[in-house]
CSV table of C-alpha atoms and ligand atoms in Angstrom, one decimal:
chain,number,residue,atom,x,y,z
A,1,UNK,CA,0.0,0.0,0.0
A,2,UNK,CA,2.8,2.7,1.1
A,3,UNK,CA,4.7,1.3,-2.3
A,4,UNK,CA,1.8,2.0,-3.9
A,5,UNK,CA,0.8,5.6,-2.6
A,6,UNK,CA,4.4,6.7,-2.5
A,7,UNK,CA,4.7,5.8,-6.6
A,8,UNK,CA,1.6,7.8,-6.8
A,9,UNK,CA,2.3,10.9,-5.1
A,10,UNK,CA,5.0,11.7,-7.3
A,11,UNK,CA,1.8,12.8,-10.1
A,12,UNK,CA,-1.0,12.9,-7.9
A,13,UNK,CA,-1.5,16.9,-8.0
A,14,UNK,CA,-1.2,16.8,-12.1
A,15,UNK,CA,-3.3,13.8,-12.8
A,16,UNK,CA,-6.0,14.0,-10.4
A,17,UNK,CA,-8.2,17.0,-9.7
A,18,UNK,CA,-7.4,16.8,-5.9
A,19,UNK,CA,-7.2,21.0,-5.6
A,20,UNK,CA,-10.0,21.9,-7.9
A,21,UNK,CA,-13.3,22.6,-6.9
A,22,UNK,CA,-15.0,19.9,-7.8
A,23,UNK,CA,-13.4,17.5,-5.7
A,24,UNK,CA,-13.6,19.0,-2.6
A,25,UNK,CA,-17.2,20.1,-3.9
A,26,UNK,CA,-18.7,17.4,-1.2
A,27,UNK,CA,-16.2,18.2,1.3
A,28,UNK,CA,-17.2,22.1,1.2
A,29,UNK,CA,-20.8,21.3,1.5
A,30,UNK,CA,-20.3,18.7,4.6
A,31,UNK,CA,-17.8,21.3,6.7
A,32,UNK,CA,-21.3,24.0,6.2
A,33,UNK,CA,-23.3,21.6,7.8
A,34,UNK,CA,-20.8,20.7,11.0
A,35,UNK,CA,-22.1,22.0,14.2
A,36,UNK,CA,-18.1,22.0,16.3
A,37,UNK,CA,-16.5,24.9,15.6
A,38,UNK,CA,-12.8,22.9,15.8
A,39,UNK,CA,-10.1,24.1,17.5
A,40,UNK,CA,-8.3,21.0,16.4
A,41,UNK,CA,-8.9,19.4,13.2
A,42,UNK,CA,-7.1,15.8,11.9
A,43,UNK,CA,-7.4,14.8,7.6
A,44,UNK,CA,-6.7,11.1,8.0
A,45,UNK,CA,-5.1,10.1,4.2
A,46,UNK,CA,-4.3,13.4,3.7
A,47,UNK,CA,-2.2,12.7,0.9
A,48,UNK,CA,-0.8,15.9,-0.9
A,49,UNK,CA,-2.8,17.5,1.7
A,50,UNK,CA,-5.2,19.8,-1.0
A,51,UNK,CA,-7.7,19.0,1.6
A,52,UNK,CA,-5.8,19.7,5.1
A,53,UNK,CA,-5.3,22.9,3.1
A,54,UNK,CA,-9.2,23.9,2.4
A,55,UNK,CA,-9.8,22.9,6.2
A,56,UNK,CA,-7.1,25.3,7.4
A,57,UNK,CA,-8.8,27.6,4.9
A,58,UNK,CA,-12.6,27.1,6.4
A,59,UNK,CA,-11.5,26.9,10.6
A,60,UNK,CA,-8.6,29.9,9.8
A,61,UNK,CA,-8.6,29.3,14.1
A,62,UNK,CA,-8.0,26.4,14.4
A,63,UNK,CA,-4.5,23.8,14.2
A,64,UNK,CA,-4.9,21.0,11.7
A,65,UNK,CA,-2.8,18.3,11.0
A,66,UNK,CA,-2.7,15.9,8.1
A,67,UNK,CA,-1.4,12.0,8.3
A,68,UNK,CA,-0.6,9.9,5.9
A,69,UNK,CA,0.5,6.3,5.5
A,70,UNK,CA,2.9,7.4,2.3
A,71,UNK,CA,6.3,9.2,3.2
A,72,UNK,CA,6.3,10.3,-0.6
A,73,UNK,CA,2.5,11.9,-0.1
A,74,UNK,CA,3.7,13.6,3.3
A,75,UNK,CA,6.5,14.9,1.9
A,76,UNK,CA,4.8,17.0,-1.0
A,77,UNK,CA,2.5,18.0,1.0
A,78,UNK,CA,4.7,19.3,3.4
A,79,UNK,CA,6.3,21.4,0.7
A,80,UNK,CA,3.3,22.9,0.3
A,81,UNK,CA,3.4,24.7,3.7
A,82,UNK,CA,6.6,25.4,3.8
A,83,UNK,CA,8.1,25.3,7.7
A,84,UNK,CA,5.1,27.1,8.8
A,85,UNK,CA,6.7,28.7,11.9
A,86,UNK,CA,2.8,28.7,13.7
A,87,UNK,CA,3.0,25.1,13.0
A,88,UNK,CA,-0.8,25.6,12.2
A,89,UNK,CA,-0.7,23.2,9.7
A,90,UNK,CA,1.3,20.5,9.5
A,91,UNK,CA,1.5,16.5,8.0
A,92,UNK,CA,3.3,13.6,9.4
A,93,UNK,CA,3.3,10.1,8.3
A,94,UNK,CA,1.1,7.5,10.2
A,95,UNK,CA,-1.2,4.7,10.0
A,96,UNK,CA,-4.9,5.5,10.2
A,97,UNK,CA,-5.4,2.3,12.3
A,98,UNK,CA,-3.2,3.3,15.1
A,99,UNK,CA,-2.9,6.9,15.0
A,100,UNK,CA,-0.2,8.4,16.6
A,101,UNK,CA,-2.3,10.7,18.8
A,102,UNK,CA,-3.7,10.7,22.2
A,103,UNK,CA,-7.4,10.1,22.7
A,104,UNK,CA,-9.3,13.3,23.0
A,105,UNK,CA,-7.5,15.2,20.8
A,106,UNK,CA,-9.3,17.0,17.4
A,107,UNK,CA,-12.8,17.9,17.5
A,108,UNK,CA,-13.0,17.2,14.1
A,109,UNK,CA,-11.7,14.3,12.1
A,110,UNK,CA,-12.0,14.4,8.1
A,111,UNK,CA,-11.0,11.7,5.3
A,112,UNK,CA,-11.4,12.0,1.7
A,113,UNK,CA,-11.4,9.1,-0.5
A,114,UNK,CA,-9.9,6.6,2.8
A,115,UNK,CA,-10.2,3.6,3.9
A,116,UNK,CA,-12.8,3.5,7.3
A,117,UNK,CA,-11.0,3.4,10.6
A,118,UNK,CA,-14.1,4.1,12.9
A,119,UNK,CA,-12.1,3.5,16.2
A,120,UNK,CA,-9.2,5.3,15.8
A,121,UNK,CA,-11.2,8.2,14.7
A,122,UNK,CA,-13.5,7.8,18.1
A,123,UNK,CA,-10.6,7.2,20.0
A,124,UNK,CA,-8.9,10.7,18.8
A,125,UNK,CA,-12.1,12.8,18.8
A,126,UNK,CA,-13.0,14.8,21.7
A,127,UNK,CA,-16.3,13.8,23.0
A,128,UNK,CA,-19.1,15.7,21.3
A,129,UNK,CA,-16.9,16.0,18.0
A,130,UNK,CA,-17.7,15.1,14.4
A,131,UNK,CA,-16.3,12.8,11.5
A,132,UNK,CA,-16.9,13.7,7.7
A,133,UNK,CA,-16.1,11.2,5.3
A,134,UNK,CA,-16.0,12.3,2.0
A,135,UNK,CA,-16.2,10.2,-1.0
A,136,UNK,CA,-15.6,12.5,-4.2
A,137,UNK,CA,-16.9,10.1,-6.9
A,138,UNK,CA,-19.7,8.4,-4.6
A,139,UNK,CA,-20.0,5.0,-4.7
A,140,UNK,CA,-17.4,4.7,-8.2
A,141,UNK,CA,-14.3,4.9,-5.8
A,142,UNK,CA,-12.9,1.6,-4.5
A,143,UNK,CA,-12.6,3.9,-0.9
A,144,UNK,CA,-15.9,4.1,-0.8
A,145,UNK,CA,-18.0,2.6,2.2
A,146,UNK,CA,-21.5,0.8,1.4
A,147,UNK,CA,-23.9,2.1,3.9
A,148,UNK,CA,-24.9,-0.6,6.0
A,149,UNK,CA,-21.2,-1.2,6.6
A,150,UNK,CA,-20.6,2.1,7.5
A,151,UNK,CA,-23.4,2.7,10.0
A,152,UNK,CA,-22.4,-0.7,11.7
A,153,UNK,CA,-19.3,0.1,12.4
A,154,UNK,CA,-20.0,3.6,13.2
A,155,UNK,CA,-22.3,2.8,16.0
A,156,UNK,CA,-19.8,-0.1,16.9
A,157,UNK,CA,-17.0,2.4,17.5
A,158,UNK,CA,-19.4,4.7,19.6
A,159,UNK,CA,-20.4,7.1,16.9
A,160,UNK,CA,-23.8,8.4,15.6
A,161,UNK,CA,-24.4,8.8,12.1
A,162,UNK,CA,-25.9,12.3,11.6
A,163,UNK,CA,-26.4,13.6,7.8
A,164,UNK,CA,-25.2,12.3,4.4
A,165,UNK,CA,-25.6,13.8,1.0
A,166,UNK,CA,-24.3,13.9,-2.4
A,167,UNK,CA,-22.9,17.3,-3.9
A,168,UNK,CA,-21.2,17.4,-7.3
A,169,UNK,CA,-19.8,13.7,-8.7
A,170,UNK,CA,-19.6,12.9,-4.8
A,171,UNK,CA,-21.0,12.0,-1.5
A,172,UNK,CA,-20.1,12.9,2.3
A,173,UNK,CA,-21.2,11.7,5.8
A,174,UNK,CA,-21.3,13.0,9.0
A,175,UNK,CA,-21.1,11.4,12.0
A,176,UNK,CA,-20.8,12.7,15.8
A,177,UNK,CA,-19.3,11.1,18.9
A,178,UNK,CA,-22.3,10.1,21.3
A,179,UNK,CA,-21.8,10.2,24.9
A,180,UNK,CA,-18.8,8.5,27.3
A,181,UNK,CA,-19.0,5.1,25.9
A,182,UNK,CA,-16.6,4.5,23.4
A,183,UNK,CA,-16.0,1.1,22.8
A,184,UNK,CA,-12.5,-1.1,22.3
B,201,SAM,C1,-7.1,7.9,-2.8
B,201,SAM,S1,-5.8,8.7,-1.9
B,201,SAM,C2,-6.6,10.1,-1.3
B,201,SAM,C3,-5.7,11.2,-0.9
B,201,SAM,C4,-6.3,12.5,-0.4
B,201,SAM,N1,-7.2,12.3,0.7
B,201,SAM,C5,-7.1,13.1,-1.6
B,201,SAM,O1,-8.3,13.0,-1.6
B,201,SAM,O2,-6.4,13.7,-2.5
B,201,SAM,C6,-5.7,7.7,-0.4
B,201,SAM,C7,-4.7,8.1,0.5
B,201,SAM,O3,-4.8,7.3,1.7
B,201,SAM,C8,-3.5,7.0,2.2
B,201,SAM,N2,-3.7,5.8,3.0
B,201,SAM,C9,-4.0,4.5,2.6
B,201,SAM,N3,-4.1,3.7,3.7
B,201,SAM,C10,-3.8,4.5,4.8
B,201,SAM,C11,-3.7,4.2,6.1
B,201,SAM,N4,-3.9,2.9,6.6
B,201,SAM,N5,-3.3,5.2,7.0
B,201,SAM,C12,-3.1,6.5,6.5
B,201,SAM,N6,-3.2,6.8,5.2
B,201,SAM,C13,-3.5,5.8,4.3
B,201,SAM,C14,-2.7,6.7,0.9
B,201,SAM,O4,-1.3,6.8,1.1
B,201,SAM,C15,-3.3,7.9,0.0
B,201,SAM,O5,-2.5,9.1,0.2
């Protein structure tokens, strides 16, 4: 998978639309519907981080942080910011199944076109916080979740769906942390 991602980073900006409007079309329409206002926000699969940089863009407050399982993804997107003295934004490598944050610690918690990992995203959101997943070609991606799938494992990890839609060539979900009981 790393292999694989790293070999694709290298034209990821120039073949895919990752920074046009279209893509992040259902992402934009999602982040207008979240009720947190995030001081803390994580883009799981952030790859050249296009995203990470439209949610820096929408919460200009808050810190956000982009991981990636591809060294070669991380490291353009890290040019990208530069050494960003506020450290405001800013990309590491890491596994989305065993994040390499505490628990409690984003408010929100965003993927586009990744692989679920419904625990490690409850186990890194503060309680009360929100997940979007974002699919930008709907159900034509092989990221994408079916639905019944998703909403089991969802509620399995301690998460409520909330609102789902389609905007543009894509779809997004929103889910929210429910109460104390997040479960292993
Ligand atoms: C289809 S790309 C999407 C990249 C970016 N979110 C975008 O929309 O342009 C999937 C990304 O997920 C990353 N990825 C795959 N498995 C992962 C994992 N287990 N943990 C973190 N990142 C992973 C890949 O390296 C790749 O950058």
């Amino acid at each position: 998978m790393e292999a694989f991602f790293d070999s694709a980073a290298t034209s990821w900006d120039s073949r895919t639309t990752a920074g046009s409007y279209e893509y992040l079309e259902p992402l934009a329409v999602a982040l207008g519907k979240v009720e947190v206002r995030p001081e803390r926000v994580l883009d799981i699969g952030c790859g050249t981080g296009e995203a990470t940089l439209f949610l820096a863009r929408e919460f200009p407050m808050a810190g956000v942080r982009g991981v990636d399982l591809s060294e070669e993804m991380v490291r353009r997107a890290t040019r990208k910011v530069g050494l960003d003295p506020s450290a405001r934004v800013s990309f590491r490598v890491g596994d989305g199944s065993d994040l390499p944050w505490l628990e409690d610690s984003f408010d929100l918690v965003v993927q586009v076109n990744v692989p679920l990992f419904p625990r490690e995203v409850a186990r890194v959101l503060r309680r009360g916080g929100e997940f979007v997943s974002v699919s930008t070609l709907g159900a034509d991606t092989p990221f994408d979740t079916p639905e019944r799938w998703y909403r089991r494992a969802l509620i399995r990890a301690g998460m409520l769906p909330a609102a789902s839609g389609r905007a543009g060539t894509g779809t997004w979900r929103i889910a929210r942390l429910s109460g104390d009981e997040r479960s292993g």
